[in-house]
CSV table of C-alpha atoms and ligand atoms in Angstrom, one decimal:
chain,number,residue,atom,x,y,z
A,105,MET,CA,157.8,96.1,79.7
A,106,ARG,CA,161.5,97.1,79.2
A,107,ILE,CA,162.8,100.7,79.4
A,108,LEU,CA,166.3,101.8,78.3
A,109,ILE,CA,167.9,104.7,80.2
A,110,THR,CA,170.9,106.2,78.4
A,111,PRO,CA,171.8,109.7,80.0
A,112,THR,CA,175.0,109.2,81.8
A,113,SER,CA,173.9,111.3,84.8
A,114,LEU,CA,170.9,108.9,85.4
A,115,SER,CA,172.9,105.8,84.7
A,116,ARG,CA,175.3,106.6,87.5
A,117,THR,CA,172.5,106.6,90.0
A,118,PRO,CA,170.2,103.6,89.2
A,119,ASP,CA,168.6,103.7,92.7
A,120,ALA,CA,167.7,107.3,92.5
A,121,GLU,CA,164.2,108.2,93.9
A,122,VAL,CA,163.3,110.0,90.7
A,123,LEU,CA,163.4,106.7,88.8
A,124,ALA,CA,160.6,105.2,91.1
A,125,PRO,CA,157.8,105.7,88.5
A,126,LEU,CA,159.8,103.8,85.9
A,127,ARG,CA,160.6,101.0,88.4
A,128,GLU,CA,156.9,100.7,89.1
A,129,MET,CA,155.9,100.6,85.5
A,130,ALA,CA,158.6,98.4,83.9
A,131,ASP,CA,159.7,94.8,84.4
A,132,GLU,CA,163.2,95.8,83.6
A,133,LEU,CA,165.3,99.0,83.5
A,134,ILE,CA,168.4,98.8,81.3
A,135,PHE,CA,171.1,101.4,81.9
A,136,ASN,CA,173.8,102.7,79.6
A,137,THR,CA,177.1,101.7,81.3
A,138,LEU,CA,179.4,103.1,78.7
A,139,GLY,CA,179.7,106.6,80.3
A,140,ARG,CA,178.9,108.3,76.9
A,141,PRO,CA,176.0,108.5,74.4
A,142,LEU,CA,175.3,105.4,72.4
A,143,THR,CA,176.2,105.2,68.7
A,144,SER,CA,173.7,104.2,66.1
A,145,ALA,CA,175.2,100.7,65.9
A,146,GLU,CA,175.0,100.3,69.7
A,147,LEU,CA,171.4,101.5,69.7
A,148,ALA,CA,170.6,99.1,66.9
A,149,GLU,CA,171.7,96.3,69.2
A,150,ALA,CA,170.1,97.7,72.3
A,151,LEU,CA,166.6,98.7,71.0
A,152,PRO,CA,165.0,95.4,70.1
A,153,GLY,CA,162.6,94.4,72.8
A,154,ILE,CA,162.6,97.9,74.4
A,155,ASP,CA,159.2,99.7,74.9
A,156,GLY,CA,160.5,103.2,75.8
A,157,VAL,CA,163.8,105.1,76.1
A,158,ILE,CA,164.8,107.9,78.4
A,159,ALA,CA,167.3,109.3,75.8
A,160,GLY,CA,170.5,111.3,76.2
A,161,LEU,CA,172.5,112.5,73.2
A,162,ASP,CA,172.6,109.1,71.4
A,163,THR,CA,172.2,108.8,67.6
A,164,TYR,CA,168.6,107.7,66.8
A,165,ASP,CA,169.0,107.5,63.1
A,166,ALA,CA,167.0,105.2,60.7
A,167,ALA,CA,169.6,102.4,61.1
A,168,ALA,CA,169.3,102.5,64.9
A,169,LEU,CA,165.5,102.4,64.8
A,170,ALA,CA,165.3,99.7,62.2
A,171,GLY,CA,165.2,96.9,64.7
A,172,ALA,CA,163.1,98.8,67.4
A,173,ASP,CA,160.3,96.3,67.3
A,174,ARG,CA,158.4,97.4,70.4
A,175,LEU,CA,159.5,101.0,70.8
A,176,ARG,CA,156.7,103.5,71.4
A,177,VAL,CA,158.5,106.5,72.8
A,178,ILE,CA,161.9,108.2,72.8
A,179,SER,CA,161.7,110.6,75.7
A,180,ARG,CA,164.5,113.1,75.3
A,181,TYR,CA,166.2,114.1,78.6
A,182,GLY,CA,166.8,117.6,77.3
A,183,VAL,CA,165.6,119.8,74.5
A,184,GLY,CA,167.6,119.2,71.3
A,185,VAL,CA,166.2,116.5,68.9
A,186,ASN,CA,168.8,116.9,66.2
A,187,ASN,CA,170.1,113.5,67.0
A,188,VAL,CA,166.8,111.9,66.4
A,189,ASP,CA,165.6,111.1,62.8
A,190,LEU,CA,162.1,112.4,63.4
A,191,ASP,CA,160.8,111.0,60.0
A,192,ALA,CA,162.2,107.6,60.7
A,193,ALA,CA,160.6,107.6,64.2
A,194,ALA,CA,157.2,108.8,62.9
A,195,GLY,CA,157.4,106.1,60.2
A,196,ARG,CA,157.6,103.5,62.9
A,197,GLY,CA,154.9,105.1,65.0
A,198,ILE,CA,157.4,106.2,67.7
A,199,HIS,CA,156.6,109.4,69.5
A,200,VAL,CA,159.4,111.7,70.5
A,201,THR,CA,159.1,114.0,73.6
A,202,ARG,CA,161.5,116.5,75.2
A,203,THR,CA,161.8,118.6,78.3
A,204,PRO,CA,161.6,122.3,77.2
A,205,GLY,CA,162.9,124.8,79.6
A,206,ALA,CA,164.2,122.3,82.1
A,207,ASN,CA,167.8,123.2,81.5
A,208,ALA,CA,167.4,126.8,80.3
A,209,SER,CA,168.8,128.5,83.4
A,210,ALA,CA,171.7,126.1,83.6
A,211,VAL,CA,172.7,126.7,79.9
A,212,ALA,CA,172.1,130.4,80.2
A,213,GLU,CA,174.4,130.7,83.2
A,214,LEU,CA,177.1,128.7,81.5
A,215,ALA,CA,176.9,131.1,78.5
A,216,ILE,CA,177.3,134.1,80.8
A,217,GLY,CA,180.1,132.2,82.7
A,218,LEU,CA,181.9,131.5,79.4
A,219,ALA,CA,181.6,135.2,78.4
A,220,PHE,CA,183.4,136.2,81.6
A,221,ALA,CA,185.9,133.3,81.4
A,222,VAL,CA,186.9,134.5,77.9
A,223,ALA,CA,186.8,138.2,78.6
A,224,ARG,CA,189.0,137.9,81.7
A,225,GLU,CA,191.0,134.8,80.6
A,226,ILE,CA,190.1,133.1,83.8
A,227,PRO,CA,191.2,129.6,82.8
A,228,ARG,CA,194.6,130.7,81.7
A,229,LEU,CA,195.2,132.9,84.8
A,230,HIS,CA,194.0,130.1,87.0
A,231,ALA,CA,196.3,127.5,85.4
A,232,GLU,CA,199.3,129.7,85.7
A,233,VAL,CA,198.7,130.7,89.3
A,234,ALA,CA,198.0,127.0,90.2
A,235,ASP,CA,201.3,126.3,88.6
A,236,GLY,CA,203.2,128.7,90.9
A,237,GLY,CA,203.1,131.6,88.4
A,238,TRP,CA,201.9,135.2,88.9
A,239,PRO,CA,200.8,136.3,85.4
A,240,ARG,CA,199.3,139.6,84.3
A,241,GLY,CA,195.8,139.5,82.8
A,242,SER,CA,194.7,141.5,79.8
A,243,GLY,CA,191.0,141.3,79.9
A,244,ILE,CA,188.0,143.4,78.8
A,245,GLU,CA,184.9,144.5,80.7
A,246,LEU,CA,181.5,143.3,79.6
A,247,GLY,CA,179.4,146.0,81.3
A,248,GLY,CA,178.4,148.8,78.9
A,249,ARG,CA,179.1,146.5,75.9
A,250,THR,CA,176.5,144.9,73.6
A,251,PHE,CA,175.5,141.3,73.9
A,252,GLY,CA,173.8,139.7,70.8
A,253,VAL,CA,171.5,136.7,71.4
A,254,VAL,CA,170.8,134.5,68.3
A,255,GLY,CA,167.6,132.5,69.1
A,256,PHE,CA,165.2,134.0,71.6
A,257,GLY,CA,163.8,130.8,73.0
A,258,ALA,CA,163.9,129.4,76.6
A,259,ILE,CA,167.6,129.7,76.9
A,260,GLY,CA,168.2,132.9,74.8
A,261,ARG,CA,165.6,134.8,76.8
A,262,ILE,CA,167.3,134.0,80.1
A,263,VAL,CA,170.8,134.8,78.7
A,264,ALA,CA,169.4,138.2,77.5
A,265,GLU,CA,168.0,138.9,81.0
A,266,ARG,CA,171.3,137.9,82.7
A,267,ALA,CA,173.3,140.0,80.2
A,268,ARG,CA,171.1,143.0,80.9
A,269,GLY,CA,171.6,142.4,84.6
A,270,ILE,CA,175.4,142.9,84.3
A,271,GLY,CA,174.9,146.2,82.5
A,272,MET,CA,175.0,145.1,78.9
A,273,ASN,CA,172.8,146.3,76.0
A,274,VAL,CA,171.1,143.3,74.4
A,275,LEU,CA,170.3,142.7,70.7
A,276,ALA,CA,168.2,139.7,69.9
A,277,TYR,CA,167.4,137.9,66.6
A,278,ASP,CA,164.7,135.2,66.2
A,279,PRO,CA,162.6,135.0,63.1
A,280,PHE,CA,159.8,133.2,64.9
A,281,VAL,CA,159.4,135.7,67.8
A,282,PRO,CA,157.7,139.0,67.1
A,283,ALA,CA,159.9,142.0,67.4
A,284,THR,CA,157.4,143.5,69.9
A,285,ALA,CA,157.8,140.4,72.2
A,286,ILE,CA,161.6,140.9,72.1
A,287,ALA,CA,161.3,144.6,72.8
A,288,GLU,CA,159.0,144.0,75.8
A,289,THR,CA,161.8,142.2,77.6
A,290,GLY,CA,164.1,145.2,77.2
A,291,ALA,CA,166.2,143.7,74.4
A,292,THR,CA,166.4,145.3,71.0
A,293,PRO,CA,165.3,143.3,68.0
A,294,ALA,CA,167.9,143.1,65.2
A,295,SER,CA,168.4,141.3,62.0
A,296,LEU,CA,171.0,138.5,62.0
A,297,ASP,CA,173.6,140.4,60.1
A,298,GLU,CA,173.0,143.6,62.1
A,299,LEU,CA,173.5,141.6,65.3
A,300,PHE,CA,176.8,140.0,64.1
A,301,ARG,CA,178.1,143.5,63.0
A,302,ALA,CA,177.1,145.3,66.2
A,303,ALA,CA,177.6,143.0,69.2
A,304,ASP,CA,180.7,142.7,71.3
A,305,VAL,CA,179.6,139.2,72.4
A,306,VAL,CA,177.5,137.0,70.0
A,307,SER,CA,175.9,134.0,71.8
A,308,LEU,CA,174.1,131.2,69.8
A,309,HIS,CA,170.9,129.7,71.2
A,310,VAL,CA,169.2,128.3,68.1
A,311,PRO,CA,168.6,124.6,67.3
A,312,LEU,CA,170.9,122.9,64.8
A,313,LEU,CA,168.8,122.8,61.6
A,314,GLU,CA,169.7,122.9,57.9
A,315,SER,CA,168.8,126.6,58.1
A,316,THR,CA,171.0,127.3,61.1
A,317,ARG,CA,174.1,125.2,60.1
A,318,HIS,CA,177.1,127.6,60.1
A,319,VAL,CA,174.9,130.5,61.2
A,320,ALA,CA,178.3,131.9,62.3
A,321,ASP,CA,179.9,131.4,58.9
A,322,ALA,CA,183.1,133.0,57.6
A,323,ALA,CA,181.3,136.1,56.3
A,324,ARG,CA,179.5,136.8,59.5
A,325,ILE,CA,182.6,136.1,61.7
A,326,ALA,CA,184.5,138.5,59.4
A,327,ALA,CA,181.8,141.2,59.9
A,328,MET,CA,182.0,140.9,63.7
A,329,LYS,CA,183.6,143.8,65.6
A,330,PRO,CA,187.4,143.6,66.1
A,331,GLY,CA,187.9,142.2,69.6
A,332,ALA,CA,184.5,140.6,69.8
A,333,ILE,CA,183.7,137.3,71.5
A,334,LEU,CA,181.8,134.4,70.0
A,335,LEU,CA,179.9,131.8,72.2
A,336,ASN,CA,178.3,128.5,71.3
A,337,THR,CA,176.5,126.7,74.1
A,338,SER,CA,173.9,125.3,71.7
A,339,ARG,CA,175.1,122.7,69.1
A,340,GLY,CA,178.3,122.1,67.2
A,341,GLY,CA,177.7,122.8,63.5
A,342,LEU,CA,176.4,126.3,64.2
A,343,ILE,CA,179.9,127.8,63.9
A,344,ASP,CA,182.3,127.4,61.0
A,345,GLU,CA,185.1,126.3,63.3
A,346,ALA,CA,187.8,126.7,60.6
A,347,ALA,CA,186.7,130.3,60.0
A,348,ALA,CA,186.6,131.1,63.7
A,349,ARG,CA,190.1,129.7,64.1
A,350,GLU,CA,191.3,132.0,61.3
A,351,ALA,CA,189.7,135.0,62.9
A,352,LEU,CA,191.4,134.1,66.3
A,353,ASP,CA,194.8,133.7,64.6
A,354,ALA,CA,194.4,137.0,62.9
A,355,GLY,CA,193.6,138.7,66.2
A,356,HIS,CA,190.2,139.7,64.8
A,357,LEU,CA,188.2,137.9,67.5
A,358,PHE,CA,189.1,138.4,71.2
A,359,GLY,CA,188.1,134.9,72.0
A,360,VAL,CA,185.6,132.0,71.7
A,361,GLY,CA,183.7,130.1,74.4
A,362,LEU,CA,182.4,126.7,73.5
A,363,ASP,CA,180.2,124.0,75.0
A,364,ALA,CA,179.3,122.3,71.8
A,365,TYR,CA,181.4,121.0,68.8
A,366,GLU,CA,181.0,119.7,65.3
A,367,THR,CA,182.0,116.2,66.6
A,368,GLU,CA,181.9,115.3,70.3
A,369,PRO,CA,184.3,114.7,71.9
A,370,PRO,CA,186.1,117.2,69.7
A,371,GLN,CA,189.4,115.5,68.9
A,372,ASP,CA,190.1,117.4,65.7
A,373,SER,CA,188.4,120.8,66.3
A,374,PRO,CA,190.6,123.5,64.9
A,375,LEU,CA,189.6,125.7,67.9
A,376,LEU,CA,190.8,123.5,70.7
A,377,GLY,CA,194.1,124.4,72.2
A,378,HIS,CA,194.0,128.1,71.1
A,379,PRO,CA,194.9,130.2,74.2
A,380,ARG,CA,191.8,132.4,73.7
A,381,VAL,CA,189.3,129.5,73.4
A,382,VAL,CA,187.6,128.4,76.6
A,383,ALA,CA,186.0,125.0,76.1
A,384,THR,CA,183.6,122.9,78.3
A,385,PRO,CA,182.4,119.4,77.5
A,386,HIS,CA,178.7,119.9,76.5
A,387,SER,CA,178.0,120.4,80.2
A,388,GLY,CA,175.6,123.3,79.9
A,389,ALA,CA,172.8,121.3,81.5
A,390,HIS,CA,174.9,119.8,84.2
A,391,THR,CA,173.6,121.5,87.3
A,392,ALA,CA,171.9,119.7,90.2
A,393,GLU,CA,168.7,121.7,89.5
A,394,ALA,CA,168.6,121.1,85.7
A,395,VAL,CA,169.4,117.4,86.0
A,396,ALA,CA,166.5,117.0,88.5
A,397,ARG,CA,164.1,118.9,86.3
A,398,MET,CA,165.1,117.0,83.1
A,399,ALA,CA,164.9,113.6,84.8
A,400,SER,CA,161.5,114.2,86.3
A,401,GLY,CA,160.2,115.8,83.1
A,402,ALA,CA,161.5,113.0,80.8
A,403,ILE,CA,160.2,110.3,83.1
A,404,GLN,CA,156.8,112.0,83.3
A,405,ASN,CA,156.6,112.3,79.5
A,406,LEU,CA,157.6,108.6,79.1
A,407,VAL,CA,155.1,107.3,81.7
A,408,GLU,CA,152.3,109.4,80.0
A,409,GLU,CA,153.1,108.0,76.6
A,410,LEU,CA,153.5,104.4,77.7
A,411,SER,CA,150.2,104.8,79.6
A,412,GLY,CA,148.5,105.7,76.3
A,413,ARG,CA,148.2,109.4,76.9
A,414,ALA,CA,149.8,112.0,74.6
A,415,SER,CA,152.4,114.1,76.4
A,416,VAL,CA,152.1,117.8,75.8
A,417,HIS,CA,155.8,117.8,75.1
A,418,ARG,CA,155.6,115.6,72.0
A,419,VAL,CA,157.8,117.0,69.3
B,546,NAD,P1,163.9,126.7,72.3
B,546,NAD,O1,163.2,125.8,71.3
B,546,NAD,O2,163.2,127.2,73.5
B,546,NAD,O3,164.5,128.0,71.5
B,546,NAD,C1,165.1,128.0,70.3
B,546,NAD,C2,164.8,129.3,69.6
B,546,NAD,O4,165.4,129.3,68.3
B,546,NAD,C3,163.3,129.4,69.3
B,546,NAD,O5,162.8,130.7,69.8
B,546,NAD,C4,163.2,129.4,67.8
B,546,NAD,O6,162.2,130.4,67.3
B,546,NAD,C5,164.6,129.9,67.4
B,546,NAD,N1,165.0,129.6,66.1
B,546,NAD,C6,164.6,128.5,65.4
B,546,NAD,N2,165.2,128.6,64.1
B,546,NAD,C7,165.9,129.7,64.1
B,546,NAD,C8,166.6,130.4,63.1
B,546,NAD,N3,166.8,129.8,61.9
B,546,NAD,N4,167.2,131.5,63.4
B,546,NAD,C9,167.1,132.1,64.7
B,546,NAD,N5,166.3,131.5,65.6
B,546,NAD,C10,165.7,130.3,65.3
B,546,NAD,O7,165.2,125.9,72.7
B,546,NAD,P2,166.2,126.3,74.0
B,546,NAD,O8,165.8,125.5,75.1
B,546,NAD,O9,166.3,127.8,74.1
B,546,NAD,O10,167.5,125.6,73.4
B,546,NAD,C11,168.3,126.2,72.3
B,546,NAD,C12,169.3,125.2,71.9
B,546,NAD,O11,170.3,125.1,72.9
B,546,NAD,C13,168.7,123.8,71.7
B,546,NAD,O12,168.2,123.6,70.4
B,546,NAD,C14,169.9,123.0,71.9
B,546,NAD,O13,170.6,122.7,70.7
B,546,NAD,C15,170.8,123.8,72.8
B,546,NAD,N6,171.0,123.2,74.2
B,546,NAD,C16,172.3,123.0,74.6
B,546,NAD,C17,172.5,122.5,75.9
B,546,NAD,C18,173.9,122.3,76.4
B,546,NAD,O14,174.1,121.4,77.2
B,546,NAD,N7,174.9,123.1,76.0
B,546,NAD,C19,171.4,122.2,76.7
B,546,NAD,C20,170.1,122.5,76.2
B,546,NAD,C21,169.9,123.0,74.9
């Protein structure tokens, strides 16, 4: 049995204890040595002869899966499955699993961190002080303001709780969570358009689907309060980046915090380089705790599936 392991954080530590169940099960573990997710073409070459994959953010489209002659499971190390063609996988009898909740606190804390970083211009002030300067900040306070959470799942709920903890009022939108369940947490249920109009900080925590592509489109960005902050720690494609750039240039938005981009790495994002954009490299899940939970969860799911049992975390 041959298992491919693509997440860069696991590939850097091939002797890690957490990989022991895989070493026991497989004849060979193959690691991604490129230091980045694999493209469809690279996967097409790597997948023949592979029985299971611990999968990072690689592109599992139909072309990549076409030659996967032995593959039985794609075990996502993380939650998002937008990079996996689920129909193509199902057509080949490949099960897809994920690790829900494993990185929720990590991503939620990054979202709150980005809110403060944007509101207080921490990266700019740091860079200037490190450079020998002594600049004056011109920030805004978050306490007492309104935080809008779009998507009240594992991450959105924790973001809402943290935002309340710093004295913010929270609005939340999720068409699949009953309003009563949102209200029970202390957040106020709102429609998507109400939330965009009323929040001082809008933070996106929905998966990237056709229905959520450009959920922050030009009209909703224009409807945001003057001086508001937009955060995306979810997936590129949720924000119309060109419209967000225009709103920044016009001084309508105070700033934008990003961990996810339309293309990654984001060479041609219109948002990068703007002084009020704080950008991190899709590192929401990169904490010691989340990496450990995602690794053990993804490995457990893979071992279950390859042992002929259905993982409860099948998509
Ligand atoms: P989750 O599945 O627990 O929650 C997603 C929520 O979105 C669900 O409650 C669902 O009802 C809601 N939703 C679905 N369609 C919606 C729509 N059209 N409008 C509003 N809400 C909708 O997932 P999660 O663990 O909270 O993760 C959320 C997203 O964060 C993931 O899909 C992923 O893209 C992203 N993510 C990013 C990182 C990172 O490193 N930055 C890490 C993990 C996850």
